[in-house]
Tab-separated table of C-alpha atoms in Angstrom:
chain	number	residue	atom	x	y	z
A	1	UNK	CA	-137.806	58.687	22.094
A	2	UNK	CA	-134.566	58.140	24.075
A	3	UNK	CA	-131.907	56.055	22.335
A	4	UNK	CA	-128.498	54.790	23.370
A	5	UNK	CA	-125.402	53.385	21.741
A	6	UNK	CA	-124.150	50.599	23.988
A	7	UNK	CA	-121.375	48.036	24.385
A	8	UNK	CA	-122.466	44.549	25.473
A	9	UNK	CA	-119.783	42.442	27.192
A	10	UNK	CA	-119.484	38.967	25.639
A	11	UNK	CA	-117.045	36.105	25.964
A	12	UNK	CA	-115.360	37.296	22.747
A	13	UNK	CA	-115.255	41.038	23.355
A	14	UNK	CA	-117.714	43.920	23.195
A	15	UNK	CA	-120.766	43.891	20.936
A	16	UNK	CA	-121.890	47.346	19.882
A	17	UNK	CA	-125.642	47.823	20.087
A	18	UNK	CA	-128.486	50.292	19.695
A	19	UNK	CA	-131.328	50.666	22.194
A	20	UNK	CA	-134.589	52.609	22.145
A	21	UNK	CA	-137.077	52.944	24.988
A	22	UNK	CA	-139.939	55.181	26.165
A	23	UNK	CA	-139.176	58.450	27.919
A	24	UNK	CA	-141.339	57.794	30.944
A	25	UNK	CA	-138.722	57.386	33.655
A	26	UNK	CA	-140.038	53.924	34.474
A	27	UNK	CA	-139.260	50.300	33.641
A	28	UNK	CA	-140.532	48.535	30.552
A	29	UNK	CA	-140.623	44.981	29.167
A	30	UNK	CA	-137.475	44.044	27.276
A	31	UNK	CA	-137.336	43.014	23.616
A	32	UNK	CA	-134.204	41.701	21.915
A	33	UNK	CA	-134.361	42.570	18.207
A	34	UNK	CA	-132.036	40.866	15.730
A	35	UNK	CA	-131.397	42.748	12.486
A	36	UNK	CA	-131.125	41.191	9.058
A	37	UNK	CA	-127.681	40.481	7.620
A	38	UNK	CA	-127.243	44.117	6.529
A	39	UNK	CA	-127.175	45.016	10.208
A	40	UNK	CA	-127.861	48.106	12.270
A	41	UNK	CA	-128.681	51.046	9.971
A	42	UNK	CA	-131.328	53.770	9.793
A	43	UNK	CA	-134.237	51.450	8.947
A	44	UNK	CA	-133.456	49.182	11.929
A	45	UNK	CA	-133.130	52.134	14.267
A	46	UNK	CA	-136.476	53.414	12.983
A	47	UNK	CA	-138.124	50.037	13.607
A	48	UNK	CA	-136.652	49.843	17.108
A	49	UNK	CA	-137.974	53.324	17.896
A	50	UNK	CA	-141.383	52.401	16.507
A	51	UNK	CA	-141.555	49.329	18.728
A	52	UNK	CA	-140.247	51.233	21.750
A	53	UNK	CA	-143.039	53.746	21.263
A	54	UNK	CA	-145.490	51.003	22.205
A	55	UNK	CA	-143.926	50.646	25.641
A	56	UNK	CA	-140.856	48.414	25.231
A	57	UNK	CA	-137.123	48.642	25.786
A	58	UNK	CA	-135.700	47.425	22.479
A	59	UNK	CA	-132.086	46.241	22.201
A	60	UNK	CA	-130.558	45.718	18.738
A	61	UNK	CA	-127.072	44.139	18.884
A	62	UNK	CA	-124.509	44.042	16.097
A	63	UNK	CA	-124.182	40.259	16.003
A	64	UNK	CA	-121.218	40.513	13.614
A	65	UNK	CA	-119.247	42.512	16.207
A	66	UNK	CA	-116.299	40.102	16.014
A	67	UNK	CA	-115.558	41.591	12.607
A	68	UNK	CA	-115.911	45.212	13.687
A	69	UNK	CA	-118.545	47.761	14.700
A	70	UNK	CA	-121.606	48.472	12.588
A	71	UNK	CA	-121.809	49.312	9.766
A	72	UNK	CA	-119.456	46.566	8.600
A	73	UNK	CA	-119.897	47.336	4.928
A	74	UNK	CA	-120.787	50.510	3.103
A	75	UNK	CA	-124.452	50.531	2.141
A	76	UNK	CA	-126.396	53.067	0.083
A	77	UNK	CA	-129.557	54.659	1.444
A	78	UNK	CA	-131.505	52.256	-0.755
A	79	UNK	CA	-130.202	48.716	-1.211
A	80	UNK	CA	-131.377	48.026	-4.757
A	81	UNK	CA	-130.882	44.793	-6.641
A	82	UNK	CA	-127.877	46.278	-8.423
A	83	UNK	CA	-125.934	46.429	-5.125
A	84	UNK	CA	-127.664	43.705	-3.110
A	85	UNK	CA	-125.743	40.780	-4.632
A	86	UNK	CA	-122.355	42.383	-4.021
A	87	UNK	CA	-123.323	43.276	-0.442
A	88	UNK	CA	-124.518	39.747	0.284
A	89	UNK	CA	-121.278	38.363	-1.173
A	90	UNK	CA	-119.308	40.561	1.247
A	91	UNK	CA	-121.409	39.412	4.185
A	92	UNK	CA	-121.574	35.699	3.387
A	93	UNK	CA	-118.221	34.825	5.025
A	94	UNK	CA	-119.436	36.546	8.211
A	95	UNK	CA	-122.716	34.639	8.097
A	96	UNK	CA	-120.862	31.331	7.706
A	97	UNK	CA	-118.517	32.218	10.574
A	98	UNK	CA	-121.462	32.949	12.880
A	99	UNK	CA	-121.764	29.398	14.148
A	100	UNK	CA	-124.504	28.033	16.387
A	101	UNK	CA	-122.025	28.044	19.270
A	102	UNK	CA	-121.350	31.756	18.772
A	103	UNK	CA	-125.073	32.478	18.467
A	104	UNK	CA	-125.841	30.777	21.786
A	105	UNK	CA	-122.902	32.325	23.621
A	106	UNK	CA	-123.900	35.766	22.386
A	107	UNK	CA	-127.572	35.180	23.219
A	108	UNK	CA	-126.603	34.537	26.840
A	109	UNK	CA	-124.716	37.832	26.899
A	110	UNK	CA	-127.446	39.826	25.149
A	111	UNK	CA	-130.206	38.591	27.472
A	112	UNK	CA	-128.077	39.089	30.565
A	113	UNK	CA	-127.347	42.655	29.470
A	114	UNK	CA	-130.938	43.399	28.463
A	115	UNK	CA	-132.456	42.205	31.724
A	116	UNK	CA	-130.024	44.197	33.877
A	117	UNK	CA	-130.668	47.572	32.251
A	118	UNK	CA	-132.226	50.059	34.694
A	119	UNK	CA	-135.039	50.834	32.252
A	120	UNK	CA	-136.054	47.165	31.899
A	121	UNK	CA	-138.620	45.602	34.198
A	122	UNK	CA	-138.453	42.233	35.878
A	123	UNK	CA	-140.077	39.283	34.168
A	124	UNK	CA	-139.825	37.534	30.825
A	125	UNK	CA	-138.630	39.099	27.583
A	126	UNK	CA	-139.402	38.696	23.895
A	127	UNK	CA	-137.117	38.114	20.934
A	128	UNK	CA	-137.790	39.116	17.338
A	129	UNK	CA	-135.691	38.971	14.199
A	130	UNK	CA	-135.562	39.560	10.454
A	131	UNK	CA	-133.959	37.389	7.756
A	132	UNK	CA	-131.010	35.624	9.462
A	133	UNK	CA	-132.122	37.478	12.592
A	134	UNK	CA	-135.239	35.312	12.597
A	135	UNK	CA	-133.046	32.230	12.920
A	136	UNK	CA	-131.037	33.888	15.700
A	137	UNK	CA	-134.283	34.775	17.488
A	138	UNK	CA	-135.432	31.175	17.200
A	139	UNK	CA	-132.152	29.820	18.574
A	140	UNK	CA	-132.207	32.335	21.422
A	141	UNK	CA	-135.757	31.418	22.408
A	142	UNK	CA	-135.057	27.684	22.213
A	143	UNK	CA	-132.010	28.069	24.465
A	144	UNK	CA	-133.861	30.197	27.052
A	145	UNK	CA	-137.340	28.677	27.265
A	146	UNK	CA	-138.074	29.914	30.768
A	147	UNK	CA	-137.019	33.477	30.025
A	148	UNK	CA	-138.360	34.154	26.529
A	149	UNK	CA	-142.142	34.532	26.604
A	150	UNK	CA	-142.524	35.290	22.893
A	151	UNK	CA	-140.505	34.870	19.722
A	152	UNK	CA	-141.224	36.283	16.266
A	153	UNK	CA	-139.356	35.790	13.010
A	154	UNK	CA	-140.005	37.522	9.694
A	155	UNK	CA	-138.770	36.354	6.282
A	156	UNK	CA	-136.207	34.193	8.110
A	157	UNK	CA	-135.098	30.531	7.959
A	158	UNK	CA	-136.831	29.811	11.255
A	159	UNK	CA	-137.183	26.075	10.645
A	160	UNK	CA	-133.548	25.532	9.709
A	161	UNK	CA	-132.665	23.737	12.953
A	162	UNK	CA	-135.435	21.173	12.561
A	163	UNK	CA	-138.262	20.018	14.828
A	164	UNK	CA	-136.084	19.354	17.870
A	165	UNK	CA	-135.484	23.064	18.452
A	166	UNK	CA	-139.217	23.744	18.367
A	167	UNK	CA	-139.796	21.354	21.257
A	168	UNK	CA	-137.615	23.539	23.487
A	169	UNK	CA	-139.884	26.552	23.038
A	170	UNK	CA	-142.264	27.531	25.819
A	171	UNK	CA	-143.274	31.019	24.717
A	172	UNK	CA	-145.813	32.042	22.109
A	173	UNK	CA	-144.592	32.128	18.495
A	174	UNK	CA	-145.306	34.099	15.329
A	175	UNK	CA	-143.587	33.448	12.021
A	176	UNK	CA	-144.287	35.683	9.022
A	177	UNK	CA	-142.901	34.083	5.880
A	178	UNK	CA	-142.219	35.648	2.502
A	179	UNK	CA	-144.056	34.067	-0.392
A	180	UNK	CA	-140.736	33.577	-2.189
A	181	UNK	CA	-139.178	31.824	0.852
A	182	UNK	CA	-141.825	29.280	1.797
A	183	UNK	CA	-144.022	26.966	-0.248
A	184	UNK	CA	-147.442	26.011	1.137
A	185	UNK	CA	-146.138	22.449	1.516
A	186	UNK	CA	-143.117	23.556	3.547
A	187	UNK	CA	-145.369	25.780	5.642
A	188	UNK	CA	-147.586	22.792	6.396
A	189	UNK	CA	-144.588	20.761	7.550
A	190	UNK	CA	-143.328	23.575	9.783
A	191	UNK	CA	-146.751	24.098	11.303
A	192	UNK	CA	-147.137	20.373	11.940
A	193	UNK	CA	-143.859	20.496	13.865
A	194	UNK	CA	-145.148	23.471	15.856
A	195	UNK	CA	-148.349	21.549	16.591
A	196	UNK	CA	-146.286	18.614	17.813
A	197	UNK	CA	-144.238	20.940	20.019
A	198	UNK	CA	-147.414	22.036	21.763
A	199	UNK	CA	-146.675	25.763	21.623
A	200	UNK	CA	-149.115	28.534	20.891
A	201	UNK	CA	-148.306	29.946	17.489
A	202	UNK	CA	-149.301	31.627	14.268
A	203	UNK	CA	-147.218	30.843	11.199
A	204	UNK	CA	-148.286	32.187	7.836
A	205	UNK	CA	-147.139	33.265	4.413
A	206	UNK	CA	-147.672	36.986	3.881
A	207	UNK	CA	-149.333	37.280	0.436
A	208	UNK	CA	-147.443	38.852	-2.426
A	209	UNK	CA	-144.172	39.225	-0.539
A	210	UNK	CA	-140.503	38.904	-1.399
A	211	UNK	CA	-137.697	38.019	0.986
A	212	UNK	CA	-136.961	41.143	3.016
A	213	UNK	CA	-140.469	42.597	2.815
A	214	UNK	CA	-140.215	44.525	6.115
A	215	UNK	CA	-137.148	46.518	5.124
A	216	UNK	CA	-138.063	49.905	3.633
A	217	UNK	CA	-134.545	50.471	2.285
A	218	UNK	CA	-134.711	47.497	-0.115
A	219	UNK	CA	-136.534	46.656	-3.340
A	220	UNK	CA	-138.353	43.873	-1.467
A	221	UNK	CA	-140.204	46.333	0.773
A	222	UNK	CA	-143.956	45.819	0.954
A	223	UNK	CA	-145.796	48.479	3.035
A	224	UNK	CA	-148.892	46.331	3.519
A	225	UNK	CA	-146.786	43.410	4.718
A	226	UNK	CA	-144.843	45.655	7.107
A	227	UNK	CA	-148.159	46.757	8.615
A	228	UNK	CA	-149.267	43.120	8.836
A	229	UNK	CA	-146.013	42.433	10.691
A	230	UNK	CA	-146.879	45.126	13.268
A	231	UNK	CA	-150.455	43.830	13.468
A	232	UNK	CA	-149.087	40.399	14.432
A	233	UNK	CA	-146.113	41.462	16.561
A	234	UNK	CA	-147.689	44.086	18.801
A	235	UNK	CA	-150.603	41.942	20.086
A	236	UNK	CA	-148.166	39.066	20.642
A	237	UNK	CA	-145.973	41.234	22.848
A	238	UNK	CA	-148.961	42.740	24.613
A	239	UNK	CA	-150.284	39.282	25.514
A	240	UNK	CA	-147.017	37.795	26.651
A	241	UNK	CA	-145.227	40.704	28.317
A	242	UNK	CA	-148.125	42.422	30.047
A	243	UNK	CA	-146.800	41.465	33.494
A	244	UNK	CA	-143.141	42.361	32.840
């Protein structure tokens, strides 16, 4: 599986990024993948390669690039609870500094870069994200409704911007929520807002999950939920990007 380390030009500098894509010498639909707050690391590269193996060009930017290249903080191979709190405390100032304005400016740059890569076909793209990356995926899709054919967010605060952002979506949506992040009542409210927006969607709580359930290098990892994530994500991309 070919991979590349890339530099994406933005209005505030160069964002380092990782890309994976099939080795077929042809063009493939583009997918912008936002990492969780811990950023680009082996588990994210593995997930990008896994997705690329299904026929996609997957671009994973370091959205904290203003503070330096990835990895921004030293992380162990396994991010257990004993180190998670300290790592989150280190990252929280970066998360707070990553304003909506920065997110949207960067999203323009990421999509422009993604769609001009020689390995990427013409047509719409998809955006997916994990944890805070789910919120970034949502904001990207809402800001580019004609370009983003599908958006997926996993264990992320996807409803944080309220119903208005949902009305700007035109692509198909899947949200996979952790049981510890979303009550059934909150899920009902989010899904009512999605109904009102008139978009095609699935939005569900993955049973028995903790926040971060897709990440195999954390204590929250749930293999069955990771597989459920692939079972939802891959058909979504197949439906929406078939003509790209």
